[in-house]
XYZ file of C-alpha atoms in Angstrom:
511
model
C 9.334 17.309 46.312
C 6.572 15.114 44.919
C 7.210 12.681 42.060
C 4.833 14.692 39.875
C 6.748 17.948 40.375
C 10.083 16.155 39.946
C 9.005 14.734 36.601
C 7.603 18.059 35.383
C 10.756 19.964 36.328
C 12.929 17.196 34.929
C 11.240 17.426 31.535
C 11.647 21.214 31.518
C 15.301 21.011 32.491
C 16.117 18.356 29.920
C 14.690 20.253 26.938
C 14.044 23.889 27.926
C 13.825 25.123 24.317
C 11.476 22.370 23.158
C 7.839 23.264 22.420
C 5.462 22.495 25.286
C 2.243 24.135 24.082
C 1.253 25.180 20.566
C -1.711 27.547 20.155
C -4.264 27.190 17.327
C -2.530 30.045 15.490
C 0.829 28.261 15.705
C 2.323 30.287 18.567
C 4.801 28.116 20.451
C 5.431 28.193 24.204
C 8.643 26.421 25.167
C 9.168 24.457 28.349
C 11.372 27.277 29.656
C 8.652 29.860 29.006
C 5.885 27.682 30.425
C 7.706 26.960 33.661
C 8.888 30.557 34.026
C 5.276 31.778 33.860
C 4.179 29.005 36.243
C 6.902 29.963 38.736
C 6.056 33.675 38.448
C 2.451 32.866 39.353
C 3.436 30.759 42.363
C 5.749 33.460 43.734
C 3.164 36.196 43.126
C 0.469 34.304 45.033
C 2.819 33.393 47.877
C 3.747 37.084 48.146
C 0.053 37.821 48.727
C -0.209 35.394 51.599
C -1.515 32.402 49.648
C 0.056 29.288 51.136
C 0.394 25.570 50.499
C -2.978 23.846 50.566
C -4.976 26.981 49.740
C -7.461 26.518 46.906
C -7.251 28.283 43.546
C -10.472 28.179 41.520
C -9.841 28.229 37.750
C -12.663 29.308 35.410
C -10.732 29.432 32.181
C -11.067 28.907 28.464
C -8.875 26.530 26.480
C -5.725 28.600 26.368
C -2.036 28.520 27.222
C -2.519 30.549 30.454
C -4.826 27.826 31.774
C -1.956 25.318 31.522
C 0.508 27.797 33.029
C -1.851 28.398 35.953
C -2.404 24.676 36.604
C 1.327 23.908 36.518
C 2.038 27.000 38.642
C -0.340 25.768 41.326
C 1.276 22.321 41.268
C 4.743 23.818 41.765
C 3.562 26.139 44.553
C 1.618 23.497 46.496
C -1.723 25.159 45.765
C -4.873 23.170 45.058
C -6.689 23.736 41.760
C -10.489 23.783 41.738
C -11.460 23.421 38.041
C -14.681 25.156 37.015
C -16.274 23.988 33.773
C -16.218 26.856 31.270
C -19.849 26.132 30.422
C -21.110 26.449 33.986
C -23.379 29.295 34.961
C -22.663 31.574 37.924
C -25.320 29.680 39.868
C -23.503 26.362 39.384
C -20.129 27.861 40.251
C -21.512 29.483 43.409
C -22.034 26.099 45.071
C -18.517 24.894 44.272
C -17.000 28.098 45.635
C -18.996 27.706 48.840
C -17.771 24.124 49.182
C -14.065 24.782 48.626
C -13.643 28.357 49.926
C -10.893 29.284 47.434
C -8.326 31.917 48.272
C -7.894 32.785 44.585
C -10.030 32.893 41.465
C -8.332 32.873 38.061
C -10.670 33.495 35.140
C -10.646 34.396 31.468
C -12.382 37.480 30.166
C -15.201 35.448 28.579
C -16.502 34.955 32.149
C -16.396 38.666 33.087
C -20.173 38.973 33.379
C -20.549 35.863 35.526
C -17.652 36.883 37.782
C -19.264 40.288 38.287
C -22.471 38.509 39.284
C -20.572 36.399 41.825
C -18.830 39.483 43.219
C -22.162 41.238 43.641
C -23.477 38.182 45.520
C -20.487 38.223 47.889
C -19.331 34.790 46.717
C -15.818 36.123 46.068
C -15.339 38.131 49.253
C -11.772 37.690 50.457
C -10.590 36.105 47.169
C -7.513 37.268 45.323
C -8.767 37.822 41.765
C -6.630 37.221 38.666
C -8.070 37.998 35.225
C -6.762 36.571 31.942
C -7.523 38.468 28.758
C -7.435 41.784 26.937
C -8.839 45.044 28.204
C -8.721 46.702 31.598
C -9.173 44.501 34.657
C -11.772 45.556 37.250
C -10.616 47.413 40.354
C -8.979 45.111 42.884
C -8.114 42.544 40.227
C -4.640 41.405 39.134
C -3.929 41.288 35.397
C -2.558 37.917 34.307
C 0.007 39.393 31.913
C 1.577 41.396 34.732
C 1.539 38.534 37.240
C 3.410 36.084 34.997
C 5.901 38.465 33.390
C 8.159 39.271 36.338
C 9.757 37.583 39.312
C 11.852 34.544 40.058
C 11.914 31.903 37.323
C 12.883 29.240 39.827
C 9.939 27.293 41.253
C 8.802 28.264 44.771
C 10.525 26.428 47.597
C 7.662 24.294 48.921
C 7.845 20.953 50.719
C 5.524 18.587 48.869
C 4.974 14.865 49.130
C 2.625 12.564 47.303
C -0.205 13.145 49.772
C -0.397 16.857 48.931
C -3.583 17.804 47.107
C -3.219 18.782 43.463
C -6.870 19.417 42.598
C -10.439 19.077 43.832
C -12.565 17.927 40.914
C -16.291 18.217 41.444
C -18.629 15.538 40.236
C -22.199 16.105 41.386
C -23.945 13.214 43.039
C -27.488 11.969 42.666
C -28.464 14.228 45.566
C -27.528 17.204 43.394
C -24.923 18.351 45.927
C -21.500 18.696 44.254
C -18.770 16.558 45.790
C -15.103 17.144 45.129
C -12.773 14.240 44.367
C -9.429 14.976 46.043
C -6.743 14.365 43.421
C -3.310 14.118 45.050
C 0.161 14.577 43.595
C 0.697 10.832 44.013
C -2.562 9.787 42.331
C -1.942 12.164 39.403
C 1.629 10.866 39.042
C 0.296 7.305 38.996
C -2.168 8.208 36.232
C 0.632 9.780 34.190
C 2.716 6.603 34.537
C -0.208 4.372 33.608
C -1.197 6.467 30.614
C 2.248 6.316 29.070
C 1.587 2.622 28.552
C -2.212 2.531 28.194
C -2.275 5.397 25.671
C 0.708 3.811 23.842
C 2.537 7.139 23.981
C 5.754 7.447 22.036
C 8.674 9.374 23.580
C 7.874 13.112 23.464
C 4.362 12.348 22.265
C 2.221 15.103 20.724
C -1.451 15.311 21.767
C -4.072 17.002 19.616
C -6.178 18.162 22.554
C -9.878 17.798 21.781
C -11.173 17.990 25.364
C -11.740 21.243 27.213
C -9.023 22.257 29.667
C -11.813 23.179 32.085
C -12.903 19.529 32.371
C -11.531 17.969 35.553
C -9.896 15.009 33.802
C -8.184 16.742 30.874
C -5.311 18.364 32.775
C -4.110 15.295 34.720
C -5.055 12.692 32.113
C -3.922 14.382 28.902
C -1.847 17.496 29.598
C 0.297 16.378 32.545
C 0.681 12.907 31.015
C 2.406 14.603 28.082
C 4.370 17.256 29.937
C 6.076 14.721 32.225
C 7.520 12.947 29.160
C 8.572 16.133 27.386
C 5.689 16.006 24.916
C 3.752 18.690 23.057
C 0.182 19.871 23.697
C -1.637 21.171 20.616
C -4.523 23.505 21.498
C -7.205 23.271 18.825
C -9.773 25.939 19.619
C -13.139 25.119 18.022
C -12.743 21.983 15.942
C -14.507 19.453 13.780
C -13.179 16.170 12.436
C -11.690 17.725 9.302
C -9.871 20.494 11.171
C -8.680 17.893 13.681
C -7.205 15.790 10.881
C -5.652 18.921 9.384
C -3.902 19.646 12.681
C -2.836 16.029 13.199
C -1.209 16.009 9.760
C 0.347 19.471 10.018
C 1.873 19.046 13.481
C 2.396 15.269 13.342
C 0.239 14.519 16.360
C 0.652 11.032 17.777
C -2.319 10.879 20.168
C -5.845 12.277 20.362
C -9.198 11.662 22.015
C -12.596 11.257 20.334
C -15.927 11.778 22.140
C -18.769 9.442 21.197
C -20.712 11.857 18.946
C -17.897 12.158 16.380
C -16.842 8.506 16.058
C -18.692 7.859 12.804
C -17.804 11.239 11.315
C -14.122 10.678 12.131
C -14.218 7.204 10.572
C -15.698 8.686 7.374
C -13.068 11.435 7.269
C -10.255 8.958 7.965
C -11.337 6.805 5.035
C -11.343 9.849 2.761
C -7.945 11.046 3.996
C -5.936 8.048 5.255
C -2.644 9.900 4.770
C -3.661 12.392 7.496
C -3.356 9.561 10.047
C 0.249 8.665 9.262
C 1.687 10.119 12.499
C -1.198 9.074 14.752
C -0.326 6.140 17.006
C -3.414 5.982 19.189
C -6.977 7.301 19.455
C -8.639 7.245 22.854
C -12.352 6.832 23.364
C -13.809 6.839 26.880
C -16.150 8.871 29.142
C -19.403 7.765 27.478
C -20.562 4.437 26.225
C -20.450 3.943 22.461
C -22.259 1.317 20.449
C -19.891 -1.515 19.464
C -20.869 -1.017 15.830
C -19.579 2.576 15.947
C -16.308 1.400 17.461
C -16.023 -1.358 14.847
C -16.519 1.261 12.151
C -13.696 3.360 13.653
C -11.375 0.334 13.835
C -12.140 -0.515 10.211
C -11.099 3.000 9.214
C -8.110 3.522 11.520
C -6.761 0.044 12.244
C -5.581 -0.886 15.726
C -5.117 2.705 16.916
C -8.233 2.647 19.144
C -7.796 2.672 22.925
C -11.180 1.974 24.496
C -11.040 2.636 28.222
C -12.946 3.127 31.445
C -12.040 5.966 33.747
C -13.582 8.578 35.989
C -12.901 11.626 38.102
C -12.406 9.463 41.186
C -9.443 7.861 39.444
C -7.804 11.285 39.154
C -9.422 11.633 35.737
C -7.509 8.670 34.343
C -8.173 5.204 32.973
C -8.569 2.110 35.111
C -8.945 -0.300 32.197
C -7.986 -0.177 28.517
C -7.946 -2.283 25.383
C -4.664 -3.179 23.702
C -3.530 -3.707 20.111
C -3.895 -7.450 20.704
C -7.513 -6.947 21.789
C -8.301 -5.119 18.560
C -6.638 -7.834 16.523
C -8.818 -10.377 18.377
C -11.885 -8.262 17.538
C -11.616 -9.369 13.904
C -12.774 -12.827 15.019
C -14.548 -11.832 18.239
C -16.664 -8.659 17.844
C -17.582 -8.943 21.529
C -14.208 -7.404 22.391
C -15.607 -3.989 21.434
C -18.418 -4.386 23.959
C -15.782 -4.322 26.712
C -13.517 -1.582 28.077
C -10.472 -3.852 28.157
C -8.607 -5.270 31.117
C -7.463 -3.539 34.320
C -4.236 -1.576 33.946
C -1.186 -2.794 35.911
C -1.700 -2.120 39.597
C -5.499 -2.060 39.294
C -8.060 -4.619 40.352
C -11.703 -4.715 39.293
C -14.407 -6.932 40.710
C -18.180 -7.045 40.657
C -20.236 -7.164 43.833
C -24.002 -7.546 43.493
C -23.720 -6.253 39.946
C -21.727 -3.139 40.875
C -18.138 -2.660 39.739
C -15.550 -1.967 42.449
C -12.014 -0.797 41.714
C -8.749 -0.379 43.577
C -5.568 1.096 42.188
C -2.899 3.795 42.555
C -4.885 6.561 40.816
C -7.975 6.281 43.023
C -8.444 9.433 45.077
C -8.409 9.169 48.888
C -11.942 10.513 49.110
C -14.266 13.448 48.592
C -13.569 16.912 50.003
C -15.338 17.374 53.341
C -17.692 14.411 52.783
C -16.908 11.925 55.576
C -20.261 10.128 55.371
C -20.010 9.740 51.591
C -16.409 8.550 51.936
C -17.387 5.871 54.436
C -19.944 4.488 51.982
C -17.917 4.810 48.783
C -14.280 4.111 49.707
C -14.330 0.790 51.562
C -11.177 -1.106 52.622
C -9.184 0.263 49.692
C -11.964 -0.369 47.167
C -13.889 2.375 45.375
C -17.556 1.624 44.760
C -18.025 3.064 41.269
C -21.818 2.866 41.117
C -21.429 1.467 37.588
C -23.179 -1.797 36.782
C -21.151 -4.473 35.033
C -19.052 -7.592 35.316
C -15.660 -9.081 34.493
C -15.818 -11.732 31.759
C -14.010 -15.053 31.762
C -11.038 -13.497 29.909
C -10.563 -10.758 32.479
C -12.148 -8.026 30.373
C -14.418 -5.505 32.061
C -17.937 -4.981 30.733
C -19.707 -1.785 31.820
C -23.431 -2.314 31.360
C -24.741 0.944 32.788
C -22.971 4.163 33.718
C -24.090 4.925 37.279
C -27.738 4.126 36.870
C -29.112 7.629 37.331
C -26.244 9.391 35.572
C -26.863 10.672 32.035
C -23.806 10.796 29.778
C -24.590 12.967 26.763
C -21.775 13.387 24.272
C -19.232 12.584 26.979
C -20.670 15.195 29.365
C -22.065 14.072 32.724
C -25.567 15.239 33.622
C -26.868 14.386 37.083
C -30.680 14.263 37.129
C -30.987 15.847 40.567
C -29.352 19.065 39.344
C -31.899 19.456 36.554
C -34.790 18.327 38.745
C -34.028 21.010 41.325
C -34.392 23.698 38.666
C -37.618 22.273 37.259
C -39.143 21.630 40.695
C -38.691 25.323 41.504
C -41.182 26.305 38.792
C -44.563 27.219 40.276
C -46.601 24.899 38.037
C -44.603 21.730 38.673
C -46.008 19.134 41.067
C -43.026 16.834 40.627
C -40.637 15.701 37.937
C -38.092 13.079 37.025
C -35.176 13.579 34.660
C -33.728 10.592 32.802
C -31.585 9.810 29.803
C -33.049 8.546 26.553
C -31.075 6.810 23.816
C -29.732 9.133 21.133
C -28.017 8.029 17.935
C -25.364 10.769 17.981
C -24.912 11.754 21.640
C -25.374 8.350 23.280
C -28.001 9.781 25.606
C -30.047 12.940 25.707
C -31.809 14.623 28.634
C -35.574 14.105 28.951
C -37.731 15.667 31.692
C -40.951 13.946 32.700
C -43.146 16.501 34.473
C -46.422 16.404 36.422
C -48.475 19.633 36.177
C -51.476 20.610 38.302
C -54.863 20.487 36.553
C -55.443 23.519 34.358
C -51.779 24.488 34.184
C -50.535 26.148 31.002
C -46.866 25.303 31.680
C -45.187 24.477 28.373
C -42.127 22.573 27.246
C -40.566 25.915 26.277
C -41.075 27.216 29.846
C -39.243 24.233 31.320
C -36.366 24.376 28.844
C -35.992 28.150 29.286
C -35.746 27.792 33.085
C -33.012 25.181 32.707
C -31.169 27.286 30.172
C -31.038 30.194 32.637
C -29.672 28.132 35.518
C -27.640 25.325 33.971
C -24.949 24.674 31.388
C -26.468 24.195 27.945
C -25.713 20.464 27.720
C -27.828 19.838 30.846
C -31.100 21.300 29.563
C -33.775 18.816 28.440
C -34.142 18.209 24.733
C -37.634 16.885 25.372
C -40.252 17.470 28.056
C -42.991 14.880 28.572
C -46.049 15.830 30.621
C -47.779 13.024 32.542
C -50.557 12.779 35.116
C -48.338 10.956 37.617
C -44.897 9.426 37.909
C -44.551 5.652 38.243
C -43.507 4.472 41.696
C -41.982 1.443 43.364
C -43.683 -0.534 46.111
C -41.780 1.694 48.546
C -43.497 4.706 46.925
C -40.259 6.045 45.498
C -40.205 7.272 41.898
C -39.243 4.346 39.669
C -36.596 5.745 37.363
C -36.484 2.461 35.484
C -40.177 2.844 34.648
C -39.686 6.487 33.710
C -36.839 5.512 31.402
C -39.050 2.916 29.737
C -41.655 5.630 29.085
C -39.151 7.646 27.064
C -37.271 4.653 25.628
C -37.828 5.330 21.898
C -34.671 7.037 20.592
C -34.827 10.785 20.272
C -33.581 11.806 16.847
C -32.895 15.494 17.254
C -29.606 16.924 18.517
C -29.118 18.424 21.943
């Protein structure tokens, strides 16, 4: 039995009647109920011939069944393939082709997209499990029936740390999705590290602001709490005031803030300081924030901020983090807030030719079925992050640029090649380049620079509409710039640096 499964089962056994998950409406799921449903799922899938190592794609909303399904797969030795709830059927199709899942679990909000995938043959041979009200389509298992009967004991499966827990896709600059192979051991390491880095109290309560369909949220936030017997508060749709309401009502001790809400949260915290009484720590990571915004948050919330650097390839977890002492130092040295803290215990970070390299226990062993990419990226135990930066003379890591071509908008990753493929398919596009432009609220916003043939009547609305049809909403351009030609390097490649300089003035409207 893997360490991860041991810790999960240990927490459930120690406090079976304690709350594990609390829905937005206040419904409580105990550890006993959560693990019973998870075990039911594992047994039901095993009974249908699904075996250890088979993939289970999960296209789910932020709901209790999503957590039950993830834990159920972990107990049964099945490998979760998270699908972002905002993806289109076209985006999901490529991930399904890459991982060849034996099972698809989805929530009813995706019924139309799942029907489209079935019609395309993308789900041929899949066992289909639907979560939600109403009748399930023919040949589909209803979630409520699957998890309501059977053995409450976890399936008897031999698992060690090398067993895969999840394959989390993070598209590369080629536009081809690549799946980071998160193992039971790497996820367990992240859970151990986060207990300290997040400053979690025993039986911590997380007010969960991130979507459960994001690759990192389950291992980094949910499992990190379940292994210590904590509570997960599901928020549904939220804003800073409703978040503070929930923190105060349920005495949350930990939460995460994406970059766009930092200033709004600081304002709300100053208006309602009593709402923060139970909150021990506030994580910010995923997208770069201006040091002034972080300083504003620290002024309003004290030393609760945990500024960190993590990524999917670290099993969704942090590799570096600031401490309370760092934030106390920031009063005299504002430069502290321009860093992402020091490496966590067991991690090493170094810079090589301006690129940050990392090694540590949470780093995944590689990408799913990508031997050439693995040989280039995972070298002698070091992971080449692609992020530009350095380590200062006090051991603090400074990330200057998030994977040069990558656009991080409101904490969401947008890979230019994905958007460019959609735009290039339009008949009146000669070529295009997609880059990120500075944005006051979102950090970056997506801008498409497009070359049209002479006489073309292609409009900005045409380009945006094409992206909206094929891509998640956060990936569509918020601005389209038409030019006669794209700038190029001496090697005749498109110069993204020059393109970025063309769109450098901040874009003021929201994505």
